[in-house]
Coordinates of N, CA and C in Angstrom, one line a residue:
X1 N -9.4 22.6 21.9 CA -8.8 21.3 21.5 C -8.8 20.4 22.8
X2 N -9.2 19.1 22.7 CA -9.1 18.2 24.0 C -8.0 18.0 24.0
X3 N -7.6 17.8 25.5 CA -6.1 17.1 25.8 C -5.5 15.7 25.0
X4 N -6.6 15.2 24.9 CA -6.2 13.8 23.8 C -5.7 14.1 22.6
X5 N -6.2 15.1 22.2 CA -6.1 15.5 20.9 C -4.6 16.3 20.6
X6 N -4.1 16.6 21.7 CA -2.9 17.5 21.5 C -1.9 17.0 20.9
X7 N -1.5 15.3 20.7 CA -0.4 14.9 20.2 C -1.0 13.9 20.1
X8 N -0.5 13.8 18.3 CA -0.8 12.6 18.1 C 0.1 11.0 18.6
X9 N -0.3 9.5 18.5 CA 0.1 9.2 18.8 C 1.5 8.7 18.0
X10 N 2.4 8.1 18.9 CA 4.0 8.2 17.8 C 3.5 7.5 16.2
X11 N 3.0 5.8 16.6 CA 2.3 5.1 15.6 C 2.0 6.4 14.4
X12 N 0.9 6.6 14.8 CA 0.0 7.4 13.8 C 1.4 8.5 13.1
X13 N 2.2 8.9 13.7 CA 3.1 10.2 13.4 C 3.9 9.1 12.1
X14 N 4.5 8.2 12.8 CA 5.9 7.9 11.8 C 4.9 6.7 10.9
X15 N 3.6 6.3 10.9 CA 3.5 5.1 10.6 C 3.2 5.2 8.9
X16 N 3.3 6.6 7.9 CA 3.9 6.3 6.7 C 5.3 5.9 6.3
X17 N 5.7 6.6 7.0 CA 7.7 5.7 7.6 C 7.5 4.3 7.2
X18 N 6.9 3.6 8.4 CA 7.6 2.3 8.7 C 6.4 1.5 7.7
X19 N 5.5 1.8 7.2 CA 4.6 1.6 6.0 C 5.4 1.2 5.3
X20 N 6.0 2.5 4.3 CA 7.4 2.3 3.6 C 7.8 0.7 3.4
X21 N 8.6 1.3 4.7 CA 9.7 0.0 5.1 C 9.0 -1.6 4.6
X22 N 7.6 -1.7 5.4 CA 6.5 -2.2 5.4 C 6.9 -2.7 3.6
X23 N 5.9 -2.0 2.9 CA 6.0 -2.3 1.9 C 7.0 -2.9 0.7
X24 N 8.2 -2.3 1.2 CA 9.6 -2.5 0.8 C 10.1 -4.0 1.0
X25 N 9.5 -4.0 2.4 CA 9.9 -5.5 2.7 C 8.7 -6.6 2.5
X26 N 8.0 -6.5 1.8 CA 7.5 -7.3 1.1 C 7.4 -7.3 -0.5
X27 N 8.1 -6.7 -1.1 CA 8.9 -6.6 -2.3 C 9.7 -7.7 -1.8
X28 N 10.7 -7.7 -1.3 CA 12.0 -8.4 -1.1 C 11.7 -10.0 -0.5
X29 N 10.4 -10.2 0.2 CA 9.8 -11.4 0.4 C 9.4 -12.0 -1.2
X30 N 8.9 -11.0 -1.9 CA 8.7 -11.6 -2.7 C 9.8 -12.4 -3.7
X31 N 10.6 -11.4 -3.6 CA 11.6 -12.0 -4.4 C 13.0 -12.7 -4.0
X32 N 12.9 -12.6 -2.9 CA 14.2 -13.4 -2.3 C 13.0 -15.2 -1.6
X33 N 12.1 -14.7 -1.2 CA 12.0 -16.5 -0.3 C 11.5 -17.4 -1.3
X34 N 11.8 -18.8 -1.4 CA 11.2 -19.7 -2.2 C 9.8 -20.5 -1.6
X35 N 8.7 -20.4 -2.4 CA 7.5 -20.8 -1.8 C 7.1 -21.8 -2.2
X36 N 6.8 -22.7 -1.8 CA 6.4 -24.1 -2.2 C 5.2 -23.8 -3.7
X37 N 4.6 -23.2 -3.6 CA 3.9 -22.3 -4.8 C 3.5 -21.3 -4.9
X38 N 2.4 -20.8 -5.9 CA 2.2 -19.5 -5.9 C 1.2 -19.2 -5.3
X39 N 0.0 -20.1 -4.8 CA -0.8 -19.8 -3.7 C -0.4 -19.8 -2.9
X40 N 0.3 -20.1 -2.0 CA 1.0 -20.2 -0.5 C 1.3 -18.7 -0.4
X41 N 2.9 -18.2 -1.8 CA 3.2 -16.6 -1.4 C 2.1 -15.5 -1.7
X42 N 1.0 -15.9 -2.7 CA -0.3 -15.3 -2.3 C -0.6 -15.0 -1.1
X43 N -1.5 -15.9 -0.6 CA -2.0 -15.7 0.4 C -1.1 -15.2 1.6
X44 N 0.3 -14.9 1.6 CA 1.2 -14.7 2.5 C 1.1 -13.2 2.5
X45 N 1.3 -12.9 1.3 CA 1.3 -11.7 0.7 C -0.2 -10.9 1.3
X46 N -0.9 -11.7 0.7 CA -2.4 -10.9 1.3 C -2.9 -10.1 2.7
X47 N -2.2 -11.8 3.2 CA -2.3 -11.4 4.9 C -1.1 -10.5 5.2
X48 N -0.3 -10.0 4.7 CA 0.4 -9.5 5.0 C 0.0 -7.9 4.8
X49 N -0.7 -8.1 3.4 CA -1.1 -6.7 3.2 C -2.6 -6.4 3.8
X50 N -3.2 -7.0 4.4 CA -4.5 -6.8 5.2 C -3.7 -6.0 6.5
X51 N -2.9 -7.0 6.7 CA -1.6 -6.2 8.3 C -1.3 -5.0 8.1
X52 N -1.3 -4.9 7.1 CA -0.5 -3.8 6.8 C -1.3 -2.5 7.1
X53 N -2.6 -3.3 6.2 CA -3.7 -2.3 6.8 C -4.4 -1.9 8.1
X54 N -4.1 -2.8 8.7 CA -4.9 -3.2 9.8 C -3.9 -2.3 11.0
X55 N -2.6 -2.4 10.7 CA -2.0 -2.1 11.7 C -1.5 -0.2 11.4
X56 N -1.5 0.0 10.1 CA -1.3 1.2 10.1 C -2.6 2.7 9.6
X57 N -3.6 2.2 8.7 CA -4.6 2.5 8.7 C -6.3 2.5 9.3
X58 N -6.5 1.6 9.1 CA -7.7 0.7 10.0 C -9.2 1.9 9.2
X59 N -9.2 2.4 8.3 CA -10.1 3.5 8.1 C -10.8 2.9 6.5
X60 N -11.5 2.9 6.2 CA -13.1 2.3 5.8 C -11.8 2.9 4.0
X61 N -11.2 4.0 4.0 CA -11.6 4.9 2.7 C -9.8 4.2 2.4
X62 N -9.0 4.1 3.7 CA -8.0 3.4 3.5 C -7.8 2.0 2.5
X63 N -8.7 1.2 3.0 CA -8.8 0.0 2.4 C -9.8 0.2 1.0
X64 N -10.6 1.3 0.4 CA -10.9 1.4 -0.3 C -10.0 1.5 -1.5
X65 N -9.0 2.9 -0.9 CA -8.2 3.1 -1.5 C -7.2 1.8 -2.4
X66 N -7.0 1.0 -1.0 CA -5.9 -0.1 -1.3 C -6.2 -1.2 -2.4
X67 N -7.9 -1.1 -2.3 CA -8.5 -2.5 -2.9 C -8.8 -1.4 -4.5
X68 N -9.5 -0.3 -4.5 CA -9.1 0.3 -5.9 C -7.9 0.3 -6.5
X69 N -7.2 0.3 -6.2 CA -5.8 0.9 -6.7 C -5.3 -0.4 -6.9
X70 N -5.5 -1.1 -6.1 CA -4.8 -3.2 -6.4 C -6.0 -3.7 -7.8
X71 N -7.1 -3.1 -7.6 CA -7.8 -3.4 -9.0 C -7.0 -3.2 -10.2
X72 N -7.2 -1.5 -9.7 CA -6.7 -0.5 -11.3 C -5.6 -1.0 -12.0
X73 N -4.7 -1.1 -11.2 CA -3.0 -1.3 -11.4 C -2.9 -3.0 -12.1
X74 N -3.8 -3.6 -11.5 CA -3.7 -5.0 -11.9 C -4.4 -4.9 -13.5
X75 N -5.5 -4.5 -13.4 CA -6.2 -4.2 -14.7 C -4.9 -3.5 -16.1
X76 N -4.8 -2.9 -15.3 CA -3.6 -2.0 -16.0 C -2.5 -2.9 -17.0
X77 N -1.9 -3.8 -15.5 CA -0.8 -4.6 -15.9 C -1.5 -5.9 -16.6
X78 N -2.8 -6.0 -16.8 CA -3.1 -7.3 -17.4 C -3.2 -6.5 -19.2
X79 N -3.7 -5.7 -19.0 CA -3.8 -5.2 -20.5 C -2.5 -4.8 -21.2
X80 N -1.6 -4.6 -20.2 CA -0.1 -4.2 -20.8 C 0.0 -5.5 -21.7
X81 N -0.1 -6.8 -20.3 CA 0.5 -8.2 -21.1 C -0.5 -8.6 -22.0
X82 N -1.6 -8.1 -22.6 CA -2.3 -8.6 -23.4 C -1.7 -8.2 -24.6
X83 N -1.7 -7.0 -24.8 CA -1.3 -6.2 -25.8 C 0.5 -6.2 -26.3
X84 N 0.7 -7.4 -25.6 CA 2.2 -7.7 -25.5 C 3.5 -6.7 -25.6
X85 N 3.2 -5.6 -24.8 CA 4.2 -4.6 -24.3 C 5.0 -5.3 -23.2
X86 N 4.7 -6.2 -22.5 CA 5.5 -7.1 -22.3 C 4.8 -8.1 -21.3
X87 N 6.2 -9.3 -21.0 CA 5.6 -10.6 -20.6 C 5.8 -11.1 -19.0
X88 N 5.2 -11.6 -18.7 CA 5.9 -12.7 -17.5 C 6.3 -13.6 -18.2
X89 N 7.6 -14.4 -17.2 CA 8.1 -15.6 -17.4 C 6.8 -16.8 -17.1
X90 N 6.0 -16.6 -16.2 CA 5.4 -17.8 -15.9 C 4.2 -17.4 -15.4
X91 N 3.1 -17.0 -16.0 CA 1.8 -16.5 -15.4 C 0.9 -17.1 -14.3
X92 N 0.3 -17.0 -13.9 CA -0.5 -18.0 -12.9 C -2.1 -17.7 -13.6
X93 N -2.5 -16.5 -13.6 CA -4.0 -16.3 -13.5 C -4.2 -15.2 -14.4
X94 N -4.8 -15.6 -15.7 CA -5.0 -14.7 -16.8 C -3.9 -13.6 -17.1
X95 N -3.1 -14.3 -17.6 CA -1.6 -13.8 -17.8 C -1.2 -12.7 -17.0
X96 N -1.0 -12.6 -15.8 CA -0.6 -11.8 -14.6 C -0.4 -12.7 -13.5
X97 N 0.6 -12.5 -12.9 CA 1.2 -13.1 -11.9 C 0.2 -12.7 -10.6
X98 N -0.5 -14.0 -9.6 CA -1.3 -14.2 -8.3 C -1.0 -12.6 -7.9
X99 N 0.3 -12.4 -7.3 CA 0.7 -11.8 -6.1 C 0.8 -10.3 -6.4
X100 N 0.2 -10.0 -7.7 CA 0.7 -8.7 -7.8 C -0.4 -8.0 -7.2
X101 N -1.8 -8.1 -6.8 CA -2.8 -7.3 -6.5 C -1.9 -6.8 -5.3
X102 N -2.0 -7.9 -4.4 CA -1.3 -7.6 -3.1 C -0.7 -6.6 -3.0
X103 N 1.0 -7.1 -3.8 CA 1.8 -5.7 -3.7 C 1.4 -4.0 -4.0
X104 N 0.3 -4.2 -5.1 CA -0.3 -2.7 -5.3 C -1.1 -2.2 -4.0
X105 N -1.6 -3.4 -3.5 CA -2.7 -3.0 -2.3 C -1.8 -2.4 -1.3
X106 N -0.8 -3.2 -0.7 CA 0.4 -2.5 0.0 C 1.0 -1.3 -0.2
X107 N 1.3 -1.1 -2.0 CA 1.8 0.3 -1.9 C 0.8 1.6 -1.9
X108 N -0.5 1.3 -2.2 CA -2.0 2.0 -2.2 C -2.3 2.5 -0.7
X109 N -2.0 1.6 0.3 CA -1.9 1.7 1.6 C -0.5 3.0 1.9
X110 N 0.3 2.3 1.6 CA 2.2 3.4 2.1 C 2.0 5.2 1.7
X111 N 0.8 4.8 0.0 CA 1.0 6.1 -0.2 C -0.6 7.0 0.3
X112 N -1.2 6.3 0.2 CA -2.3 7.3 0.8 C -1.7 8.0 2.5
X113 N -1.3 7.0 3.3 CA -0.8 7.1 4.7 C -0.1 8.3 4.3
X114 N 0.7 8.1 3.3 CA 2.0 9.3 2.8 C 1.3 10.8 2.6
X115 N 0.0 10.8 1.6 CA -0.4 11.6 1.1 C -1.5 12.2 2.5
X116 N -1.8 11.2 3.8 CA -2.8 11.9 4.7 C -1.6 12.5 5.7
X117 N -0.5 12.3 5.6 CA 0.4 12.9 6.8 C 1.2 14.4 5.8
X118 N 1.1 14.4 4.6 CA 1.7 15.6 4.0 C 0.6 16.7 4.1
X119 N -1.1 16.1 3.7 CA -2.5 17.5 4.0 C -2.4 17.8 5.4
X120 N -2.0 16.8 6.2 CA -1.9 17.3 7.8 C -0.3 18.2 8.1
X121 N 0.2 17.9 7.7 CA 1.3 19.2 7.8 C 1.0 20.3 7.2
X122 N 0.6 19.9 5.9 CA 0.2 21.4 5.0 C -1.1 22.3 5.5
X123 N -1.7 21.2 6.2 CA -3.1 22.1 7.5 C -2.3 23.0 8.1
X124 N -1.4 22.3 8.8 CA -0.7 22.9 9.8 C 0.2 24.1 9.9
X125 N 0.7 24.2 8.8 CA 1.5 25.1 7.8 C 0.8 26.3 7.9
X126 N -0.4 25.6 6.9 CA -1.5 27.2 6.6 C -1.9 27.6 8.0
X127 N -2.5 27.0 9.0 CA -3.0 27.7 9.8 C -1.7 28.4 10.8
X128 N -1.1 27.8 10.9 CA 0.2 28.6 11.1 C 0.8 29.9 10.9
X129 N 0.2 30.1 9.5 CA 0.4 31.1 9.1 C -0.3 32.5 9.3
X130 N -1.6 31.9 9.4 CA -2.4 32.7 9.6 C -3.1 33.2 10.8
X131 N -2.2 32.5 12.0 CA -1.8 33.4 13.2 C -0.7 34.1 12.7
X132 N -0.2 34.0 12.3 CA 1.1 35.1 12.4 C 0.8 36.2 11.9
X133 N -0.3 36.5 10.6 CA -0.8 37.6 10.5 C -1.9 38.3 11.0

């Protein structure tokens, strides 16, 4: 193993953590700041979740992940409201609210990061183990 390799860096360690957080707090943008419209908190939202990517991911399958999952989920929640299992107060774009891709893309992002730091301990685990015997 190269010296570089021996510890990862903090970022990379805690950065489903503050992803989280990340994510959490842009829930709470969404629903606490008043936006002159719904394009403005779009696009705020976007660039926020590109950041998000950008600053905690940066990996080809990451943003894959984010932009499938902001598909699916959107897809998902448009056919809920078609089929009138329930409503928005005030739609923007084919009865689904602008800003929801975003938020899925952001939590697509929190949990993959989530799910690549739990197979790297669970690596770590197994091979662990199997020095000991």
């Amino acid at each position: 193993m190269a010296e570089n390799d021996a510890m990862p860096t903090l970022p990379k360690k805690c950065g489903p953590y503050i992803s989280s957080v990340t994510s959490r707090g842009m829930n709470l943008v969404t629903q606490k700041v008043d936006f002159a419209n719904n394009i403005q908190l779009s696009l705020t939202l976007a660039a926020l979740s590109i950041g998000l990517w950008w600053t905690f991911d940066r990996s080809r399958s990451g943003f894959g992940l984010g932009v499938g999952i902001a598909f699916l989920a959107t897809l998902v929640s448009q056919l809920l409201v078609y089929n009138g299992v329930y409503q928005y107060t005030s739609p923007d774009f084919l009865y689904v609210r602008s800003w929801l891709p975003c938020i899925f893309f952001a939590g697509g992002i929190t949990m993959g990061n989530i799910g690549r730091q739990l197979a790297m301990y669970e690596c770590k685990v197994i091979a662990e183990k199997s020095h000991e015997d």
